Amino acid sequence: MSSTPASPNSQPRSTLLEHKLNRLTELRRLIAERDRLNAERLRNVDVFALLGYEPTARQREFHDATEFDVLYGGAAGGGKTRALLMEGIRACVRYPGLRVGAFRRTYPELKESLLAELAQAEYAVALGAVWNASEYELRFPNRSILMFRYAESLKDATRRQGGQYQLVLFDERTLTSPDVCAFLESRVRSGRADVPVLGIRSGTNPGGPGHGTVKARYIDSTAYGTKVITDQRGRKVRFIPSKLADNPHVNAEYADDLRNLPEQLRKAFLDGDWDSFMGQAFAEWSHDRHTLDPITIPAEWRRVMGIDWGYAAPWAALWLAVDEDGRVWVYRELYQRQVGEQQQAERILATEAGETVGPRWADDAMWATRGDAKPIARVYADHGVHLTEAGKGGRVAGWQRLRSYLADGPACPHHRAQGWDTCPRLHVLRTCENLIREIPALPFATSGDPEDVDSTASDHAADALRYALINLGSGPKFPVFDEPAPHPAAETLKAPFASVFAHQPAPDDPDHDDDVPERGAVRRSPWASGPA
């Protein structure tokens, strides 16, 4: 009886494959054990000592912070950049497989700050790290990576859309657009249970496009670092003030240079003052004078709107009332992200609750077509909100108009009752928190027209305001007239009543309207008390 002979190579091939798989498994086990031993060894080393870094008391406070989101900021010379770098390196050593992203606005800025500090630390070779100069990445034996990146625009930031970081470092955060920072913060996550999410660490001086957002989130909310707050996502937020005096390593010459800066720069860089900064576009803004607690807006006042559209960036809608003297009172705002145009229109109508409002001046871009989609202004109109293009002269003209309204004129009845002789021509109710945050924080543009405002700053509510103001006109002028000169006919006729006749319209004058109230008629003030 014959049988089919077995392949001479079948058994050996199977055995060889099994042998290779076993060797691969063993190799993986050995690599994992090596990584574990390296991680254990690194976890117990004094990272700062090996790198020759001796933190100051304030830097030590920053390194000891356990909150999710911590800002170390204020005066120049506090050692913020060095502290950020060392925090990133230490985190990489402590947590195997960690991914850390260190960001600046531009590559030249990155090269002059974080990368310069990294070079001084000899690229952490004492910790076994390897510097990849082409990728700008510092790699550690435990598979952790410290990645140095720039992000000037939202387009730059979206290049990191597929990535994830367990720790994000922002150096000079206020120089980066708030929208860019917000997007990068959304990348803070972990896909592995054994790799923890550590959070966000930032360092900065006052000033720049992100000044207002940073001040509101970290400085104002924490009462200048005197308390820790919890944000809407339940994350702890802390501010650690930086002062020049905190750093004993600063030489006297550098300190003298800071003392001799122009006043606004000196306040920011020497004192860490967040209320004033060089390049501030609207330094005339005063919280005490331009804002007031909510009041009831008289029904007779004309009401208009300014709208700045956005979806990923905030959408801002402002309601303005114009009083008898032409002053503007901003009495309501909507300021939200990720709200579609239909929902925006619906929320506007729901918020007004029967008010008569118009015109509604809006960003001209809302009339642009985007592929097959309807123009945004058309969607608004389909849902009952009819818009008017803002137009009229562009951004700079709008900011100049805002300045004319920030200026003082004769006091309104509300402020006269408080003993004021003058008050601004623009009043903002304190419920309009985003407009109040944005205006004093807007910086001048650093490129293009120097009279423009930096368009990368948080300017959405401010844009909505300028759309309305540029169309309302230059506002009240409150002229003071001398006694009118006699009419020439009165001088000729020597008639004591001729000048009176010269100012009286004829009964058949087409401009004469018996229903128009007499000029100078008194209207009851909303703040008056007692009978009219």
Short mmCIF file of C-alpha atoms in Angstrom, two decimals:
data_model
loop_
_atom_site.label_atom_id
_atom_site.label_comp_id
_atom_site.label_asym_id
_atom_site.label_seq_id
_atom_site.Cartn_x
_atom_site.Cartn_y
_atom_site.Cartn_z
CA MET A 1 0.00 0.00 0.00
CA SER A 2 1.55 3.27 -1.08
CA SER A 3 1.32 6.59 0.84
CA THR A 4 1.94 10.21 -0.09
CA PRO A 5 5.42 11.17 1.07
CA ALA A 6 5.55 14.14 3.51
CA SER A 7 7.25 17.29 2.39
CA PRO A 8 10.82 17.18 3.59
CA ASN A 9 10.64 20.85 4.62
CA SER A 10 7.19 20.98 6.24
CA GLN A 11 8.21 19.98 9.74
CA PRO A 12 11.44 21.96 9.84
CA ARG A 13 9.69 25.12 8.56
CA SER A 14 7.00 24.89 11.21
CA THR A 15 9.60 24.37 13.91
CA LEU A 16 11.69 27.26 12.62
CA LEU A 17 8.69 29.62 12.59
CA GLU A 18 7.76 28.62 16.11
CA HIS A 19 11.33 29.14 17.22
CA LYS A 20 11.41 32.63 15.71
CA LEU A 21 8.12 33.56 17.34
CA ASN A 22 9.41 32.39 20.70
CA ARG A 23 12.58 34.42 20.27
CA LEU A 24 10.53 37.50 19.29
CA THR A 25 8.34 37.07 22.36
CA GLU A 26 11.41 36.73 24.56
CA LEU A 27 12.99 39.79 22.96
CA ARG A 28 9.88 41.82 23.64
CA ARG A 29 9.90 40.62 27.23
CA LEU A 30 13.53 41.61 27.64
CA ILE A 31 12.89 45.06 26.11
CA ALA A 32 9.91 45.58 28.40
CA GLU A 33 12.00 44.52 31.40
CA ARG A 34 14.81 46.85 30.32
CA ASP A 35 12.34 49.72 29.99
CA ARG A 36 10.87 48.91 33.38
CA LEU A 37 14.29 48.91 35.03
CA ASN A 38 15.26 52.13 33.28
CA ALA A 39 11.99 53.76 34.30
CA GLU A 40 12.45 52.60 37.89
CA ARG A 41 16.01 53.89 37.94
CA LEU A 42 15.01 57.26 36.44
CA ARG A 43 11.99 57.60 38.69
CA ASN A 44 14.24 57.70 41.73
CA VAL A 45 16.90 60.09 40.42
CA ASP A 46 17.03 63.78 41.34
CA VAL A 47 16.37 65.19 37.87
CA PHE A 48 17.00 68.79 38.81
CA ALA A 49 20.32 68.01 40.51
CA LEU A 50 21.58 66.01 37.53
CA LEU A 51 20.77 68.94 35.25
CA GLY A 52 22.39 71.50 37.57
CA TYR A 53 19.08 73.27 38.20
CA GLU A 54 18.43 74.86 41.59
CA PRO A 55 14.84 76.15 41.67
CA THR A 56 14.09 79.42 43.44
CA ALA A 57 11.38 79.41 46.08
CA ARG A 58 8.81 80.60 43.52
CA GLN A 59 9.96 78.06 40.93
CA ARG A 60 9.73 75.34 43.57
CA GLU A 61 6.14 76.42 44.24
CA PHE A 62 5.45 76.00 40.52
CA HIS A 63 7.03 72.53 40.43
CA ASP A 64 5.13 71.42 43.54
CA ALA A 65 1.74 72.52 42.17
CA THR A 66 -0.69 69.62 41.71
CA GLU A 67 -3.53 71.52 39.98
CA PHE A 68 -4.44 70.60 36.39
CA ASP A 69 -3.85 74.07 34.89
CA VAL A 70 -1.13 76.33 36.33
CA LEU A 71 0.14 79.69 35.08
CA TYR A 72 3.49 81.03 36.30
CA GLY A 73 3.49 84.63 35.13
CA GLY A 74 4.05 88.31 35.64
CA ALA A 75 7.37 90.12 35.70
CA ALA A 76 10.32 89.37 33.44
CA GLY A 77 13.37 87.66 34.91
CA GLY A 78 11.46 85.25 37.13
CA GLY A 79 12.88 82.16 35.41
CA LYS A 80 9.59 81.07 33.83
CA THR A 81 11.01 79.52 30.65
CA ARG A 82 13.61 77.50 32.53
CA ALA A 83 11.00 76.28 35.00
CA LEU A 84 8.73 75.16 32.15
CA LEU A 85 11.50 73.20 30.46
CA MET A 86 12.58 71.51 33.68
CA GLU A 87 8.99 70.62 34.51
CA GLY A 88 8.63 68.95 31.12
CA ILE A 89 11.88 66.99 31.46
CA ARG A 90 11.05 65.82 34.97
CA ALA A 91 7.59 64.65 33.87
CA CYS A 92 9.13 62.65 31.01
CA VAL A 93 11.48 60.94 33.44
CA ARG A 94 8.81 60.16 36.00
CA TYR A 95 6.18 58.72 33.65
CA PRO A 96 7.23 56.19 30.99
CA GLY A 97 5.65 56.66 27.57
CA LEU A 98 4.61 60.27 28.31
CA ARG A 99 4.10 62.69 25.41
CA VAL A 100 4.81 66.34 26.25
CA GLY A 101 4.19 69.23 23.83
CA ALA A 102 6.13 72.48 24.41
CA PHE A 103 4.80 75.40 22.36
CA ARG A 104 5.78 78.92 21.31
CA ARG A 105 4.13 81.16 18.72
CA THR A 106 6.92 80.96 16.12
CA TYR A 107 10.00 78.84 15.53
CA PRO A 108 12.44 81.79 16.01
CA GLU A 109 10.83 82.46 19.40
CA LEU A 110 11.09 78.76 20.25
CA LYS A 111 14.76 78.76 19.25
CA GLU A 112 15.55 81.77 21.44
CA SER A 113 13.73 80.52 24.53
CA LEU A 114 12.98 76.86 25.22
CA LEU A 115 15.56 75.46 22.80
CA ALA A 116 18.23 77.83 24.13
CA GLU A 117 17.46 76.64 27.67
CA LEU A 118 17.59 73.01 26.48
CA ALA A 119 21.05 73.60 25.00
CA GLN A 120 22.23 75.02 28.33
CA ALA A 121 20.94 71.84 29.99
CA GLU A 122 23.09 69.86 27.48
CA TYR A 123 19.99 68.22 26.03
CA ALA A 124 19.51 66.21 29.22
CA VAL A 125 22.24 63.72 28.28
CA ALA A 126 22.80 63.14 32.00
CA LEU A 127 19.40 61.43 31.99
CA GLY A 128 20.12 59.32 28.93
CA ALA A 129 18.01 61.51 26.65
CA VAL A 130 18.71 61.72 22.92
CA TRP A 131 18.09 64.94 20.95
CA ASN A 132 16.59 64.57 17.46
CA ALA A 133 17.49 67.90 15.84
CA SER A 134 15.52 67.30 12.64
CA GLU A 135 12.27 66.55 14.50
CA TYR A 136 12.88 68.88 17.47
CA GLU A 137 12.18 66.04 19.86
CA LEU A 138 13.93 64.96 23.05
CA ARG A 139 13.58 61.19 23.53
CA PHE A 140 14.11 59.37 26.82
CA PRO A 141 15.10 55.74 27.54
CA ASN A 142 11.62 55.05 28.99
CA ARG A 143 9.97 55.98 25.65
CA SER A 144 8.80 59.40 26.83
CA ILE A 145 9.07 62.24 24.30
CA LEU A 146 9.34 66.01 24.79
CA MET A 147 8.26 67.64 21.49
CA PHE A 148 9.01 71.30 20.69
CA ARG A 149 6.49 72.88 18.32
CA TYR A 150 5.37 76.29 17.08
CA ALA A 151 1.74 77.35 16.55
CA GLU A 152 1.13 80.89 15.32
CA SER A 153 -2.26 80.30 13.72
CA LEU A 154 -5.18 77.93 14.07
CA LYS A 155 -3.94 76.28 10.87
CA ASP A 156 -0.61 75.54 12.60
CA ALA A 157 -2.44 74.15 15.60
CA THR A 158 -4.68 71.86 13.55
CA ARG A 159 -1.59 70.09 12.26
CA ARG A 160 -1.54 68.51 15.73
CA GLN A 161 -5.16 67.39 15.41
CA GLY A 162 -4.35 63.70 15.32
CA GLY A 163 -1.87 63.87 18.15
CA GLN A 164 -2.30 63.74 21.87
CA TYR A 165 -0.28 65.06 24.78
CA GLN A 166 -0.48 64.24 28.44
CA LEU A 167 1.24 67.51 29.35
CA VAL A 168 1.20 70.77 27.37
CA LEU A 169 3.66 73.61 28.03
CA PHE A 170 2.99 77.16 26.76
CA ASP A 171 5.94 79.56 26.89
CA GLU A 172 4.90 83.26 26.70
CA ARG A 173 1.28 82.22 26.44
CA THR A 174 -0.17 85.72 25.97
CA LEU A 175 1.72 86.08 22.67
CA THR A 176 -0.24 83.17 21.19
CA SER A 177 -3.82 83.57 19.95
CA PRO A 178 -6.37 82.33 22.53
CA ASP A 179 -8.05 80.19 19.87
CA VAL A 180 -4.75 78.43 19.16
CA CYS A 181 -4.21 77.72 22.86
CA ALA A 182 -7.77 76.47 23.24
CA PHE A 183 -7.36 74.04 20.34
CA LEU A 184 -4.06 72.69 21.65
CA GLU A 185 -5.59 72.22 25.08
CA SER A 186 -8.17 69.95 23.46
CA ARG A 187 -5.27 67.59 22.58
CA VAL A 188 -4.53 66.94 26.27
CA ARG A 189 -5.62 63.33 26.73
CA SER A 190 -4.32 59.79 27.05
CA GLY A 191 -5.23 56.63 25.22
CA ARG A 192 -3.52 54.39 27.78
CA ALA A 193 -4.51 53.59 31.33
CA ASP A 194 -0.86 53.44 32.44
CA VAL A 195 0.01 56.94 31.10
CA PRO A 196 -1.54 59.71 33.23
CA VAL A 197 -2.86 63.06 32.01
CA LEU A 198 -0.88 65.72 33.85
CA GLY A 199 -2.48 68.88 32.42
CA ILE A 200 -1.27 72.32 31.34
CA ARG A 201 1.62 74.49 32.48
CA SER A 202 2.15 78.03 31.16
CA GLY A 203 4.55 80.91 31.64
CA THR A 204 4.12 84.46 30.40
CA ASN A 205 4.47 88.22 30.83
CA PRO A 206 1.49 90.59 30.47
CA GLY A 207 0.62 91.87 26.99
CA GLY A 208 -0.05 90.33 23.60
CA PRO A 209 -3.08 88.90 21.77
CA GLY A 210 -3.90 86.50 24.59
CA HIS A 211 -3.59 89.03 27.41
CA GLY A 212 -7.32 89.43 28.05
CA THR A 213 -8.13 85.74 27.98
CA VAL A 214 -5.20 84.85 30.23
CA LYS A 215 -6.00 87.65 32.66
CA ALA A 216 -9.64 86.59 32.93
CA ARG A 217 -8.88 82.88 33.37
CA TYR A 218 -5.89 82.98 35.68
CA ILE A 219 -5.48 86.39 37.30
CA ASP A 220 -8.96 87.82 37.84
CA SER A 221 -10.63 84.51 38.68
CA THR A 222 -8.00 83.59 41.30
CA ALA A 223 -7.90 87.10 42.82
CA TYR A 224 -4.31 87.51 41.63
CA GLY A 225 -3.23 84.09 42.84
CA THR A 226 -4.73 84.22 46.32
CA LYS A 227 -7.06 81.27 45.69
CA VAL A 228 -7.42 78.17 43.49
CA ILE A 229 -10.57 77.95 41.38
CA THR A 230 -12.41 75.13 39.61
CA ASP A 231 -13.37 75.73 35.97
CA GLN A 232 -16.50 74.57 34.15
CA ARG A 233 -14.92 71.20 33.40
CA GLY A 234 -14.12 70.58 37.03
CA ARG A 235 -10.38 71.20 36.59
CA LYS A 236 -8.36 73.08 39.17
CA VAL A 237 -6.78 76.35 37.97
CA ARG A 238 -3.97 78.18 39.77
CA PHE A 239 -1.95 81.34 39.21
CA ILE A 240 1.56 81.76 40.66
CA PRO A 241 2.76 85.38 40.39
CA SER A 242 6.28 85.99 39.11
CA LYS A 243 8.33 88.90 40.43
CA LEU A 244 11.82 89.99 39.47
CA ALA A 245 12.79 89.94 43.14
CA ASP A 246 11.89 86.22 43.30
CA ASN A 247 14.98 85.35 41.27
CA PRO A 248 18.26 85.93 43.17
CA HIS A 249 20.25 84.99 40.04
CA VAL A 250 19.19 88.12 38.08
CA ASN A 251 22.09 90.53 37.73
CA ALA A 252 21.79 94.19 38.75
CA GLU A 253 22.32 95.49 35.22
CA TYR A 254 19.29 93.57 33.91
CA ALA A 255 17.16 94.90 36.77
CA ASP A 256 18.27 98.48 36.00
CA ASP A 257 17.36 97.98 32.34
CA LEU A 258 13.82 96.99 33.35
CA ARG A 259 13.48 99.99 35.66
CA ASN A 260 14.36 102.34 32.81
CA LEU A 261 11.75 101.00 30.38
CA PRO A 262 8.78 103.19 29.30
CA GLU A 263 6.05 103.24 31.93
CA GLN A 264 3.72 100.62 30.46
CA LEU A 265 6.57 98.21 29.74
CA ARG A 266 8.06 98.82 33.18
CA LYS A 267 4.75 98.05 34.87
CA ALA A 268 4.41 94.81 32.93
CA PHE A 269 7.98 93.51 32.96
CA LEU A 270 9.27 94.84 36.27
CA ASP A 271 6.13 94.86 38.41
CA GLY A 272 4.13 92.14 36.66
CA ASP A 273 1.18 94.54 36.39
CA TRP A 274 -1.70 92.92 34.45
CA ASP A 275 -3.83 96.08 34.22
CA SER A 276 -1.54 97.96 31.84
CA PHE A 277 0.75 96.81 29.05
CA MET A 278 2.75 98.23 26.18
CA GLY A 279 0.81 98.28 22.93
CA GLN A 280 -2.57 98.45 24.65
CA ALA A 281 -5.00 99.73 22.00
CA PHE A 282 -7.58 101.27 24.33
CA ALA A 283 -5.68 102.54 27.34
CA GLU A 284 -8.46 105.11 27.87
CA TRP A 285 -10.84 102.35 29.00
CA SER A 286 -11.75 102.59 32.69
CA HIS A 287 -13.72 99.84 34.35
CA ASP A 288 -15.04 102.26 36.97
CA ARG A 289 -16.19 104.84 34.42
CA HIS A 290 -17.30 102.80 31.42
CA THR A 291 -19.20 100.02 33.21
CA LEU A 292 -22.15 100.11 35.56
CA ASP A 293 -24.50 97.74 37.32
CA PRO A 294 -27.60 96.69 35.36
CA ILE A 295 -30.40 99.24 34.96
CA THR A 296 -33.77 99.13 33.24
CA ILE A 297 -33.40 100.52 29.73
CA PRO A 298 -36.27 102.96 28.96
CA ALA A 299 -38.66 101.58 26.37
CA GLU A 300 -38.43 104.81 24.33
CA TRP A 301 -34.73 104.45 23.58
CA ARG A 302 -33.76 103.22 20.14
CA ARG A 303 -32.30 99.70 20.18
CA VAL A 304 -29.84 98.29 17.64
CA MET A 305 -27.47 95.34 17.37
CA GLY A 306 -23.93 94.45 16.32
CA ILE A 307 -23.13 90.84 15.36
CA ASP A 308 -19.81 89.09 14.74
CA TRP A 309 -20.32 85.61 13.35
CA GLY A 310 -18.31 82.62 14.43
CA TYR A 311 -18.65 78.90 15.00
CA ALA A 312 -15.29 77.43 16.04
CA ALA A 313 -14.36 80.94 17.17
CA PRO A 314 -16.94 82.64 19.39
CA TRP A 315 -20.09 84.16 17.95
CA ALA A 316 -20.81 87.55 19.57
CA ALA A 317 -24.06 89.53 19.52
CA LEU A 318 -24.49 92.85 21.33
CA TRP A 319 -27.63 94.91 22.00
CA LEU A 320 -27.17 98.69 22.21
CA ALA A 321 -29.62 101.38 23.30
CA VAL A 322 -29.24 105.01 22.26
CA ASP A 323 -30.50 107.63 24.70
CA GLU A 324 -31.92 111.10 23.98
CA ASP A 325 -28.45 112.65 23.89
CA GLY A 326 -26.96 110.02 21.59
CA ARG A 327 -25.01 108.13 24.26
CA VAL A 328 -24.76 104.37 23.74
CA TRP A 329 -25.65 101.84 26.42
CA VAL A 330 -24.57 98.23 25.74
CA TYR A 331 -27.09 96.30 27.77
CA ARG A 332 -26.94 92.67 26.62
CA GLU A 333 -24.59 90.18 24.98
CA LEU A 334 -24.56 86.63 23.67
CA TYR A 335 -21.11 85.07 23.32
CA GLN A 336 -20.88 81.37 22.50
CA ARG A 337 -18.96 78.77 20.51
CA GLN A 338 -20.23 76.01 18.24
CA VAL A 339 -23.69 77.45 17.69
CA GLY A 340 -25.02 77.10 14.12
CA GLU A 341 -26.42 80.10 12.23
CA GLN A 342 -30.03 78.91 12.55
CA GLN A 343 -29.63 78.49 16.30
CA GLN A 344 -27.96 81.90 16.51
CA ALA A 345 -30.97 83.56 14.90
CA GLU A 346 -33.36 81.63 17.14
CA ARG A 347 -31.46 82.61 20.27
CA ILE A 348 -31.45 86.27 19.26
CA LEU A 349 -35.24 86.30 18.89
CA ALA A 350 -35.74 84.34 22.11
CA THR A 351 -33.48 86.73 24.01
CA GLU A 352 -35.23 89.87 22.79
CA ALA A 353 -38.63 88.74 24.09
CA GLY A 354 -40.74 91.19 22.12
CA GLU A 355 -38.32 94.12 21.90
CA THR A 356 -38.23 96.22 18.75
CA VAL A 357 -34.62 96.10 17.56
CA GLY A 358 -33.09 97.36 14.35
CA PRO A 359 -31.00 97.70 12.37
CA ARG A 360 -28.84 94.70 13.14
CA TRP A 361 -25.40 95.46 11.70
CA ALA A 362 -23.26 92.41 11.01
CA ASP A 363 -19.92 91.28 9.63
CA ASP A 364 -19.93 91.63 5.82
CA ALA A 365 -18.53 88.09 5.56
CA MET A 366 -21.95 86.76 6.58
CA TRP A 367 -23.17 87.49 3.03
CA ALA A 368 -20.44 85.37 1.40
CA THR A 369 -21.35 82.11 -0.30
CA ARG A 370 -19.64 78.94 0.87
CA GLY A 371 -20.07 76.19 -1.72
CA ASP A 372 -23.66 74.99 -1.88
CA ALA A 373 -24.57 76.39 1.52
CA LYS A 374 -26.78 79.46 1.83
CA PRO A 375 -25.08 82.68 2.94
CA ILE A 376 -25.25 82.97 6.70
CA ALA A 377 -27.22 86.23 6.45
CA ARG A 378 -29.84 84.40 4.37
CA VAL A 379 -30.17 81.68 7.00
CA TYR A 380 -30.66 84.39 9.62
CA ALA A 381 -33.36 86.04 7.47
CA ASP A 382 -35.14 82.70 6.90
CA HIS A 383 -35.49 82.46 10.67
CA GLY A 384 -36.74 85.97 11.31
CA VAL A 385 -33.54 87.95 11.90
CA HIS A 386 -32.80 90.43 9.11
CA LEU A 387 -29.29 91.83 8.97
CA THR A 388 -27.61 94.88 7.46
CA GLU A 389 -24.01 94.83 6.22
CA ALA A 390 -21.74 96.82 8.53
CA GLY A 391 -19.47 98.11 5.72
CA LYS A 392 -18.31 101.71 6.20
CA GLY A 393 -14.58 102.16 6.13
CA GLY A 394 -13.01 99.03 7.53
CA ARG A 395 -11.43 98.06 10.83
CA VAL A 396 -9.35 101.14 11.62
CA ALA A 397 -12.28 103.51 11.09
CA GLY A 398 -14.34 101.32 13.42
CA TRP A 399 -11.71 101.41 16.18
CA GLN A 400 -11.43 105.20 15.84
CA ARG A 401 -15.20 105.43 16.21
CA LEU A 402 -14.98 103.34 19.38
CA ARG A 403 -12.44 105.82 20.76
CA SER A 404 -14.85 108.70 20.15
CA TYR A 405 -17.45 106.90 22.26
CA LEU A 406 -14.96 106.08 25.02
CA ALA A 407 -14.33 109.83 25.42
CA ASP A 408 -16.19 111.92 27.98
CA GLY A 409 -19.07 114.32 27.51
CA PRO A 410 -21.51 116.06 29.90
CA ALA A 411 -22.70 113.60 32.52
CA CYS A 412 -25.89 111.62 31.93
CA PRO A 413 -28.67 111.80 34.58
CA HIS A 414 -27.46 108.55 36.15
CA HIS A 415 -23.95 109.88 36.75
CA ARG A 416 -25.07 113.41 37.58
CA ALA A 417 -27.03 111.85 40.43
CA GLN A 418 -23.69 110.46 41.67
CA GLY A 419 -22.03 113.87 41.51
CA TRP A 420 -20.21 113.44 38.19
CA ASP A 421 -19.75 116.42 35.90
CA THR A 422 -18.77 114.26 32.91
CA CYS A 423 -19.13 110.63 31.91
CA PRO A 424 -18.20 108.53 28.87
CA ARG A 425 -20.39 108.46 25.78
CA LEU A 426 -20.32 104.66 25.99
CA HIS A 427 -21.78 102.80 28.95
CA VAL A 428 -21.55 99.01 29.28
CA LEU A 429 -23.68 97.07 31.73
CA ARG A 430 -21.56 94.70 33.79
CA THR A 431 -23.57 91.70 32.61
CA CYS A 432 -21.68 92.06 29.28
CA GLU A 433 -18.65 90.29 30.71
CA ASN A 434 -16.91 89.35 27.46
CA LEU A 435 -17.02 92.86 25.99
CA ILE A 436 -15.68 94.25 29.26
CA ARG A 437 -12.89 91.66 29.18
CA GLU A 438 -11.94 92.25 25.55
CA ILE A 439 -11.75 96.04 25.15
CA PRO A 440 -8.98 96.81 27.69
CA ALA A 441 -7.02 93.72 26.64
CA LEU A 442 -6.84 94.44 22.91
CA PRO A 443 -3.30 95.17 21.66
CA PHE A 444 -2.29 97.11 18.57
CA ALA A 445 -1.34 95.03 15.53
CA THR A 446 2.34 94.10 15.29
CA SER A 447 2.16 93.85 11.49
CA GLY A 448 0.15 95.62 8.82
CA ASP A 449 -1.56 98.88 9.76
CA PRO A 450 -0.17 100.05 13.13
CA GLU A 451 -3.51 101.75 13.88
CA ASP A 452 -5.34 98.44 13.65
CA VAL A 453 -5.96 96.04 16.50
CA ASP A 454 -4.27 92.63 16.50
CA SER A 455 -6.81 90.41 14.74
CA THR A 456 -5.44 87.29 16.45
CA ALA A 457 -6.51 88.65 19.85
CA SER A 458 -9.89 87.86 21.37
CA ASP A 459 -11.87 90.63 19.62
CA HIS A 460 -15.23 89.05 18.81
CA ALA A 461 -17.45 91.17 21.09
CA ALA A 462 -15.34 94.24 20.27
CA ASP A 463 -15.89 93.60 16.56
CA ALA A 464 -19.64 93.39 17.10
CA LEU A 465 -19.48 96.73 18.92
CA ARG A 466 -17.55 98.52 16.19
CA TYR A 467 -19.98 97.25 13.52
CA ALA A 468 -22.77 99.05 15.36
CA LEU A 469 -20.86 102.20 16.35
CA ILE A 470 -19.49 102.90 12.87
CA ASN A 471 -23.07 102.96 11.60
CA LEU A 472 -24.57 104.95 14.46
CA GLY A 473 -22.37 107.92 13.60
CA SER A 474 -19.82 109.79 15.62
CA GLY A 475 -22.06 109.98 18.66
CA PRO A 476 -23.09 112.94 20.77
CA LYS A 477 -21.02 116.08 20.45
CA PHE A 478 -22.81 118.22 23.07
CA PRO A 479 -22.00 121.60 21.39
CA VAL A 480 -22.14 124.77 23.47
CA PHE A 481 -23.61 127.61 21.43
CA ASP A 482 -22.94 131.31 21.88
CA GLU A 483 -25.82 133.74 21.62
CA PRO A 484 -27.05 133.59 17.98
CA ALA A 485 -26.13 136.55 15.79
CA PRO A 486 -29.10 138.75 14.75
CA HIS A 487 -30.66 137.88 11.42
CA PRO A 488 -29.58 140.40 8.73
CA ALA A 489 -33.23 141.21 7.98
CA ALA A 490 -33.84 142.02 11.62
CA GLU A 491 -30.99 144.54 11.56
CA THR A 492 -32.43 146.12 8.43
CA LEU A 493 -36.01 146.26 9.56
CA LYS A 494 -35.15 147.11 13.16
CA ALA A 495 -38.13 144.95 14.08
CA PRO A 496 -37.78 143.29 17.48
CA PHE A 497 -39.71 140.26 16.33
CA ALA A 498 -38.15 139.78 12.88
CA SER A 499 -35.58 137.23 14.09
CA VAL A 500 -38.38 135.20 15.59
CA PHE A 501 -40.21 135.06 12.28
CA ALA A 502 -36.98 134.02 10.57
CA HIS A 503 -36.94 130.79 12.58
CA GLN A 504 -40.65 129.96 12.29
CA PRO A 505 -41.60 127.51 9.47
CA ALA A 506 -44.44 128.56 7.27
CA PRO A 507 -47.70 126.63 7.77
CA ASP A 508 -47.47 125.31 4.21
CA ASP A 509 -43.79 124.32 4.59
CA PRO A 510 -43.55 120.61 3.54
CA ASP A 511 -41.07 120.02 6.40
CA HIS A 512 -43.48 121.43 8.96
CA ASP A 513 -45.04 118.73 11.13
CA ASP A 514 -47.51 119.65 13.83
CA ASP A 515 -47.06 116.20 15.42
CA VAL A 516 -43.34 116.67 16.08
CA PRO A 517 -42.82 117.49 19.77
CA GLU A 518 -41.47 120.91 20.55
CA ARG A 519 -37.67 121.02 20.48
CA GLY A 520 -36.33 120.99 24.01
CA ALA A 521 -39.36 119.19 25.44
CA VAL A 522 -38.50 117.41 28.71
CA ARG A 523 -38.69 113.61 28.89
CA ARG A 524 -38.85 111.94 32.26
CA SER A 525 -35.46 110.47 33.28
CA PRO A 526 -35.43 106.74 34.12
CA TRP A 527 -33.52 107.57 37.31
CA ALA A 528 -35.78 110.43 38.46
CA SER A 529 -37.81 110.04 41.61
CA GLY A 530 -41.08 111.64 42.57
CA PRO A 531 -43.78 113.00 40.27
CA ALA A 532 -42.91 114.05 36.73
#
